[in-house]
Amino acid sequence: MSCQACHSGAKFREPIAHAQCLDCHREDNPHGEQFATRTDSGECGACHVVDGFVPSTFDREMHSSTEYPLTGKHASVECKACHEPAGPKTMFKIGSTDCQTCHEDVHQGEFKREPYENDCAQCHDVEGFHPSSFTLKKHQSSRFRLAGAHLAVACNSCHRPVSTEGLSRVPSFHFADFDCAACHEHPHGSQFANTSSKESGIKCETCHDISTWDALLQFDHNRTDFALEGAHRTVPCSQCHRREDGVPGVDGVVFSAAPLACSGCHEDVHAGQFDKETDAQVCSKCHTNDDWKPTEFDHRRYSAFKLDGAHEDVPCRMCHNQRRLVGAVEAIVYRGTPRACEACHRDGAGK
């Protein structure tokens, strides 16, 4: 440096303040007033030496004395990553230490509302962005408490990336719909589409719980058009609710359109003798839900042959003793049974 740079006007005997760098370099201080609030008033010697302004002697250990100590992943970040080089305008005194000051909000404002208010520390720490520090315990304070089988589900099974126009694919964490179908494919298709309203309450929870899908709850069949009575109470659900193609599995199992008539589930052991009956529940003329036998057929009401006198005590098999093979079914003959006395009484009365 030239002598005149410090001894202006060739006044060599006048004392010059030189104990601190700022005594001479206050005007040409490239950092301006960024460090004026430090205890040393921003003395240059804290970060620089007279051998050269660059590189700075301010290291990571010294950074610990600032309002933002470097810990975790931040300890390996280069200075210029946070303090973008801009010559004399380089900012070292950063006004905000929020994560968003340096990091892009990968959640695109999903947590800007209370209680998170974009505070990344609620779910992450400086040791690494992955994995999240949001624990199961914290999840229990959310709007969707994890219970049953949900406790063992990986986070990314529910929080999957979604495509948003003009934005990158990021997982979604806030859901407006907590119904099962929001995450689970409906194995029953649209069978309950018209019965899932709040009025009817026919939802997944009506038959299933979150412990396991296979463990069915005690469904109240009386809420349907087919109340379970008698022997029907002990019949497994799968006996009536089957796939139309007969293939095992829950996909395509018929529930809402399950047949209500006896013939929808039971084989016709009478080989079509009563197909012309107009009553949809023709079986109920002879049988009940309690048991297939004994029959309760009312001969006076439904038959052209009234049982009178001694005939009232005759077992059905005594008159209906003929069998006919129709296809693969050998059926007892009821329709077409002879009505003439001699058809049954060939060898005299009572024989």
Short mmCIF file of N, CA and C in Angstrom, two decimals, residues 109-205:
data_model
loop_
_atom_site.label_atom_id
_atom_site.label_comp_id
_atom_site.label_asym_id
_atom_site.label_seq_id
_atom_site.Cartn_x
_atom_site.Cartn_y
_atom_site.Cartn_z
N GLY A 109 -47.23 -26.02 0.25
CA GLY A 109 -48.19 -25.29 1.06
C GLY A 109 -49.24 -26.14 1.75
N GLU A 110 -49.09 -27.47 1.71
CA GLU A 110 -50.10 -28.34 2.32
C GLU A 110 -50.16 -28.16 3.84
N PHE A 111 -49.05 -27.70 4.44
CA PHE A 111 -49.01 -27.55 5.90
C PHE A 111 -48.91 -26.09 6.33
N LYS A 112 -49.39 -25.20 5.51
CA LYS A 112 -49.27 -23.79 5.84
C LYS A 112 -50.24 -23.35 6.93
N ARG A 113 -51.31 -24.13 7.13
CA ARG A 113 -52.29 -23.78 8.15
C ARG A 113 -51.87 -24.32 9.51
N GLU A 114 -52.59 -23.90 10.56
CA GLU A 114 -52.33 -24.41 11.89
C GLU A 114 -52.62 -25.93 11.92
N PRO A 115 -51.93 -26.69 12.76
CA PRO A 115 -50.96 -26.22 13.77
C PRO A 115 -49.52 -26.20 13.27
N TYR A 116 -49.29 -26.58 11.99
CA TYR A 116 -47.92 -26.72 11.52
C TYR A 116 -47.33 -25.41 11.02
N GLU A 117 -48.12 -24.65 10.29
CA GLU A 117 -47.68 -23.35 9.78
C GLU A 117 -46.32 -23.45 9.07
N ASN A 118 -46.22 -24.48 8.23
CA ASN A 118 -45.01 -24.71 7.43
C ASN A 118 -43.75 -24.90 8.27
N ASP A 119 -43.90 -25.36 9.48
CA ASP A 119 -42.75 -25.64 10.33
C ASP A 119 -42.25 -27.06 10.03
N CYS A 120 -41.18 -27.15 9.24
CA CYS A 120 -40.67 -28.46 8.83
C CYS A 120 -40.25 -29.32 10.02
N ALA A 121 -39.82 -28.67 11.11
CA ALA A 121 -39.34 -29.39 12.29
C ALA A 121 -40.42 -30.25 12.93
N GLN A 122 -41.67 -30.05 12.54
CA GLN A 122 -42.74 -30.89 13.07
C GLN A 122 -42.60 -32.33 12.60
N CYS A 123 -41.98 -32.51 11.43
CA CYS A 123 -41.89 -33.86 10.86
C CYS A 123 -40.47 -34.25 10.43
N HIS A 124 -39.54 -33.29 10.43
CA HIS A 124 -38.19 -33.56 9.96
C HIS A 124 -37.18 -32.93 10.92
N ASP A 125 -35.95 -33.39 10.83
CA ASP A 125 -34.87 -32.76 11.60
C ASP A 125 -33.64 -32.64 10.71
N VAL A 126 -32.61 -31.96 11.22
CA VAL A 126 -31.43 -31.67 10.41
C VAL A 126 -30.54 -32.89 10.20
N GLU A 127 -30.86 -34.01 10.85
CA GLU A 127 -30.07 -35.22 10.64
C GLU A 127 -30.37 -35.83 9.27
N GLY A 128 -31.47 -35.43 8.68
CA GLY A 128 -31.82 -35.94 7.35
C GLY A 128 -33.30 -35.76 7.09
N PHE A 129 -33.65 -35.43 5.86
CA PHE A 129 -35.06 -35.22 5.52
C PHE A 129 -35.83 -36.53 5.58
N HIS A 130 -35.14 -37.62 5.24
CA HIS A 130 -35.72 -38.97 5.31
C HIS A 130 -34.94 -39.80 6.31
N PRO A 131 -35.59 -40.62 7.13
CA PRO A 131 -37.05 -40.73 7.23
C PRO A 131 -37.65 -39.59 8.05
N SER A 132 -38.95 -39.42 7.93
CA SER A 132 -39.62 -38.38 8.69
C SER A 132 -39.60 -38.71 10.17
N SER A 133 -39.58 -37.70 11.00
CA SER A 133 -39.63 -37.90 12.45
C SER A 133 -41.07 -37.91 12.96
N PHE A 134 -42.02 -37.91 12.02
CA PHE A 134 -43.43 -37.95 12.40
C PHE A 134 -43.76 -39.39 12.81
N THR A 135 -43.98 -39.64 14.06
CA THR A 135 -44.15 -40.97 14.59
C THR A 135 -45.62 -41.39 14.65
N LEU A 136 -45.83 -42.67 14.97
CA LEU A 136 -47.20 -43.17 15.14
C LEU A 136 -47.90 -42.44 16.28
N LYS A 137 -47.13 -42.11 17.31
CA LYS A 137 -47.71 -41.39 18.43
C LYS A 137 -48.23 -40.03 17.98
N LYS A 138 -47.48 -39.37 17.11
CA LYS A 138 -47.93 -38.08 16.60
C LYS A 138 -49.16 -38.26 15.72
N HIS A 139 -49.19 -39.37 15.00
CA HIS A 139 -50.33 -39.61 14.11
C HIS A 139 -51.64 -39.72 14.90
N GLN A 140 -51.54 -40.16 16.14
CA GLN A 140 -52.75 -40.31 16.94
C GLN A 140 -53.38 -38.96 17.31
N SER A 141 -52.63 -37.89 17.14
CA SER A 141 -53.19 -36.56 17.39
C SER A 141 -53.75 -35.94 16.11
N SER A 142 -53.68 -36.68 15.00
CA SER A 142 -54.22 -36.17 13.74
C SER A 142 -55.70 -36.49 13.66
N ARG A 143 -56.32 -36.12 12.54
CA ARG A 143 -57.75 -36.36 12.36
C ARG A 143 -58.05 -37.82 12.06
N PHE A 144 -57.00 -38.62 11.80
CA PHE A 144 -57.20 -40.04 11.49
C PHE A 144 -56.30 -40.86 12.40
N ARG A 145 -56.86 -41.34 13.50
CA ARG A 145 -56.12 -42.15 14.45
C ARG A 145 -55.89 -43.54 13.86
N LEU A 146 -54.65 -44.03 13.98
CA LEU A 146 -54.32 -45.34 13.45
C LEU A 146 -54.66 -46.41 14.48
N ALA A 147 -55.41 -47.40 14.04
CA ALA A 147 -55.79 -48.50 14.93
C ALA A 147 -55.89 -49.77 14.10
N GLY A 148 -55.91 -50.92 14.78
CA GLY A 148 -56.05 -52.19 14.08
C GLY A 148 -54.94 -52.42 13.07
N ALA A 149 -55.33 -52.94 11.91
CA ALA A 149 -54.36 -53.26 10.87
C ALA A 149 -53.67 -52.02 10.30
N HIS A 150 -54.28 -50.86 10.48
CA HIS A 150 -53.67 -49.63 9.97
C HIS A 150 -52.34 -49.31 10.66
N LEU A 151 -52.15 -49.84 11.86
CA LEU A 151 -50.91 -49.58 12.59
C LEU A 151 -49.70 -50.18 11.89
N ALA A 152 -49.92 -51.21 11.09
CA ALA A 152 -48.81 -51.90 10.43
C ALA A 152 -48.63 -51.47 8.98
N VAL A 153 -49.41 -50.51 8.53
CA VAL A 153 -49.33 -50.07 7.14
C VAL A 153 -48.21 -49.04 6.97
N ALA A 154 -47.40 -49.23 5.95
CA ALA A 154 -46.33 -48.28 5.65
C ALA A 154 -46.92 -46.93 5.26
N CYS A 155 -46.26 -45.85 5.66
CA CYS A 155 -46.77 -44.50 5.41
C CYS A 155 -47.09 -44.27 3.93
N ASN A 156 -46.17 -44.72 3.06
CA ASN A 156 -46.36 -44.43 1.63
C ASN A 156 -47.46 -45.27 0.99
N SER A 157 -48.07 -46.19 1.76
CA SER A 157 -49.20 -46.93 1.21
C SER A 157 -50.44 -46.04 1.15
N CYS A 158 -50.55 -45.12 2.10
CA CYS A 158 -51.68 -44.18 2.10
C CYS A 158 -51.28 -42.83 1.52
N HIS A 159 -50.07 -42.41 1.85
CA HIS A 159 -49.60 -41.10 1.39
C HIS A 159 -48.77 -41.31 0.13
N ARG A 160 -49.48 -41.42 -0.98
CA ARG A 160 -48.84 -41.69 -2.26
C ARG A 160 -48.71 -40.41 -3.07
N PRO A 161 -47.73 -40.37 -3.99
CA PRO A 161 -47.59 -39.19 -4.84
C PRO A 161 -48.82 -38.97 -5.70
N VAL A 162 -49.21 -37.73 -5.84
CA VAL A 162 -50.33 -37.37 -6.70
C VAL A 162 -49.85 -36.37 -7.73
N SER A 163 -50.45 -36.42 -8.89
CA SER A 163 -50.08 -35.50 -9.97
C SER A 163 -50.90 -34.23 -9.87
N THR A 164 -50.22 -33.12 -9.88
CA THR A 164 -50.88 -31.83 -9.87
C THR A 164 -50.37 -31.04 -11.07
N GLU A 165 -51.27 -30.46 -11.82
CA GLU A 165 -50.89 -29.75 -13.04
C GLU A 165 -49.88 -28.65 -12.74
N GLY A 166 -48.76 -28.72 -13.41
CA GLY A 166 -47.72 -27.70 -13.26
C GLY A 166 -46.83 -27.89 -12.06
N LEU A 167 -47.09 -28.93 -11.25
CA LEU A 167 -46.28 -29.16 -10.05
C LEU A 167 -45.71 -30.57 -10.09
N SER A 168 -44.64 -30.77 -9.33
CA SER A 168 -44.02 -32.08 -9.29
C SER A 168 -44.89 -33.04 -8.48
N ARG A 169 -44.63 -34.33 -8.66
CA ARG A 169 -45.39 -35.35 -7.94
C ARG A 169 -44.89 -35.45 -6.51
N VAL A 170 -45.73 -35.17 -5.58
CA VAL A 170 -45.37 -35.24 -4.16
C VAL A 170 -46.46 -35.99 -3.41
N PRO A 171 -46.11 -36.66 -2.32
CA PRO A 171 -47.15 -37.37 -1.55
C PRO A 171 -48.15 -36.40 -0.95
N SER A 172 -49.38 -36.85 -0.85
CA SER A 172 -50.42 -36.05 -0.22
C SER A 172 -50.61 -36.52 1.21
N PHE A 173 -50.75 -35.58 2.14
CA PHE A 173 -50.88 -35.92 3.55
C PHE A 173 -52.23 -35.50 4.13
N HIS A 174 -52.84 -34.51 3.57
CA HIS A 174 -54.16 -34.08 4.05
C HIS A 174 -55.23 -34.67 3.15
N PHE A 175 -56.20 -35.34 3.76
CA PHE A 175 -57.28 -35.97 3.01
C PHE A 175 -58.61 -35.35 3.42
N ALA A 176 -59.42 -35.08 2.44
CA ALA A 176 -60.75 -34.56 2.72
C ALA A 176 -61.74 -35.68 2.99
N ASP A 177 -61.43 -36.87 2.44
CA ASP A 177 -62.34 -38.01 2.56
C ASP A 177 -61.66 -39.12 3.35
N PHE A 178 -62.29 -39.54 4.44
CA PHE A 178 -61.74 -40.61 5.27
C PHE A 178 -62.48 -41.93 5.09
N ASP A 179 -63.38 -42.00 4.11
CA ASP A 179 -64.07 -43.26 3.85
C ASP A 179 -63.07 -44.31 3.37
N CYS A 180 -63.38 -45.57 3.63
CA CYS A 180 -62.47 -46.66 3.25
C CYS A 180 -62.12 -46.61 1.76
N ALA A 181 -63.12 -46.29 0.93
CA ALA A 181 -62.92 -46.30 -0.51
C ALA A 181 -61.93 -45.24 -0.98
N ALA A 182 -61.57 -44.30 -0.11
CA ALA A 182 -60.59 -43.28 -0.49
C ALA A 182 -59.21 -43.90 -0.68
N CYS A 183 -58.95 -45.00 0.03
CA CYS A 183 -57.65 -45.68 -0.09
C CYS A 183 -57.78 -47.08 -0.67
N HIS A 184 -58.90 -47.73 -0.39
CA HIS A 184 -59.05 -49.13 -0.77
C HIS A 184 -59.94 -49.29 -1.99
N GLU A 185 -59.53 -50.17 -2.87
CA GLU A 185 -60.37 -50.51 -4.02
C GLU A 185 -61.58 -51.29 -3.52
N HIS A 186 -62.74 -50.97 -4.04
CA HIS A 186 -63.97 -51.59 -3.54
C HIS A 186 -64.16 -52.96 -4.19
N PRO A 187 -63.98 -54.05 -3.43
CA PRO A 187 -64.11 -55.38 -4.04
C PRO A 187 -65.54 -55.72 -4.41
N HIS A 188 -66.51 -54.95 -3.92
CA HIS A 188 -67.91 -55.24 -4.21
C HIS A 188 -68.45 -54.39 -5.35
N GLY A 189 -67.56 -53.67 -6.00
CA GLY A 189 -67.99 -52.86 -7.13
C GLY A 189 -68.98 -51.79 -6.71
N SER A 190 -70.04 -51.64 -7.49
CA SER A 190 -71.02 -50.58 -7.22
C SER A 190 -72.30 -51.13 -6.58
N GLN A 191 -72.20 -52.33 -5.99
CA GLN A 191 -73.41 -52.94 -5.43
C GLN A 191 -74.06 -52.07 -4.35
N PHE A 192 -73.23 -51.37 -3.59
CA PHE A 192 -73.76 -50.57 -2.50
C PHE A 192 -73.73 -49.08 -2.80
N ALA A 193 -73.63 -48.75 -4.07
CA ALA A 193 -73.54 -47.34 -4.46
C ALA A 193 -74.78 -46.57 -4.05
N ASN A 194 -75.92 -47.22 -4.06
CA ASN A 194 -77.17 -46.54 -3.71
C ASN A 194 -77.57 -46.76 -2.26
N THR A 195 -76.69 -47.43 -1.50
CA THR A 195 -77.03 -47.70 -0.10
C THR A 195 -75.97 -47.19 0.85
N SER A 196 -75.07 -46.33 0.36
CA SER A 196 -73.99 -45.85 1.21
C SER A 196 -74.26 -44.46 1.78
N SER A 197 -75.49 -44.01 1.68
CA SER A 197 -75.82 -42.69 2.18
C SER A 197 -75.88 -42.70 3.70
N LYS A 198 -75.88 -41.53 4.27
CA LYS A 198 -75.94 -41.42 5.72
C LYS A 198 -77.25 -41.98 6.26
N GLU A 199 -78.29 -41.93 5.41
CA GLU A 199 -79.59 -42.41 5.87
C GLU A 199 -79.57 -43.92 6.08
N SER A 200 -79.00 -44.64 5.13
CA SER A 200 -79.00 -46.09 5.25
C SER A 200 -77.83 -46.60 6.07
N GLY A 201 -76.69 -45.92 5.95
CA GLY A 201 -75.53 -46.30 6.74
C GLY A 201 -74.86 -47.58 6.30
N ILE A 202 -75.12 -48.07 5.07
CA ILE A 202 -74.48 -49.29 4.59
C ILE A 202 -73.12 -48.92 4.03
N LYS A 203 -72.11 -49.00 4.88
CA LYS A 203 -70.74 -48.71 4.48
C LYS A 203 -69.87 -49.90 4.81
N CYS A 204 -68.57 -49.80 4.52
CA CYS A 204 -67.65 -50.90 4.81
C CYS A 204 -67.72 -51.28 6.28
N GLU A 205 -67.84 -50.26 7.16
CA GLU A 205 -67.86 -50.51 8.60
C GLU A 205 -69.08 -51.30 9.04
#
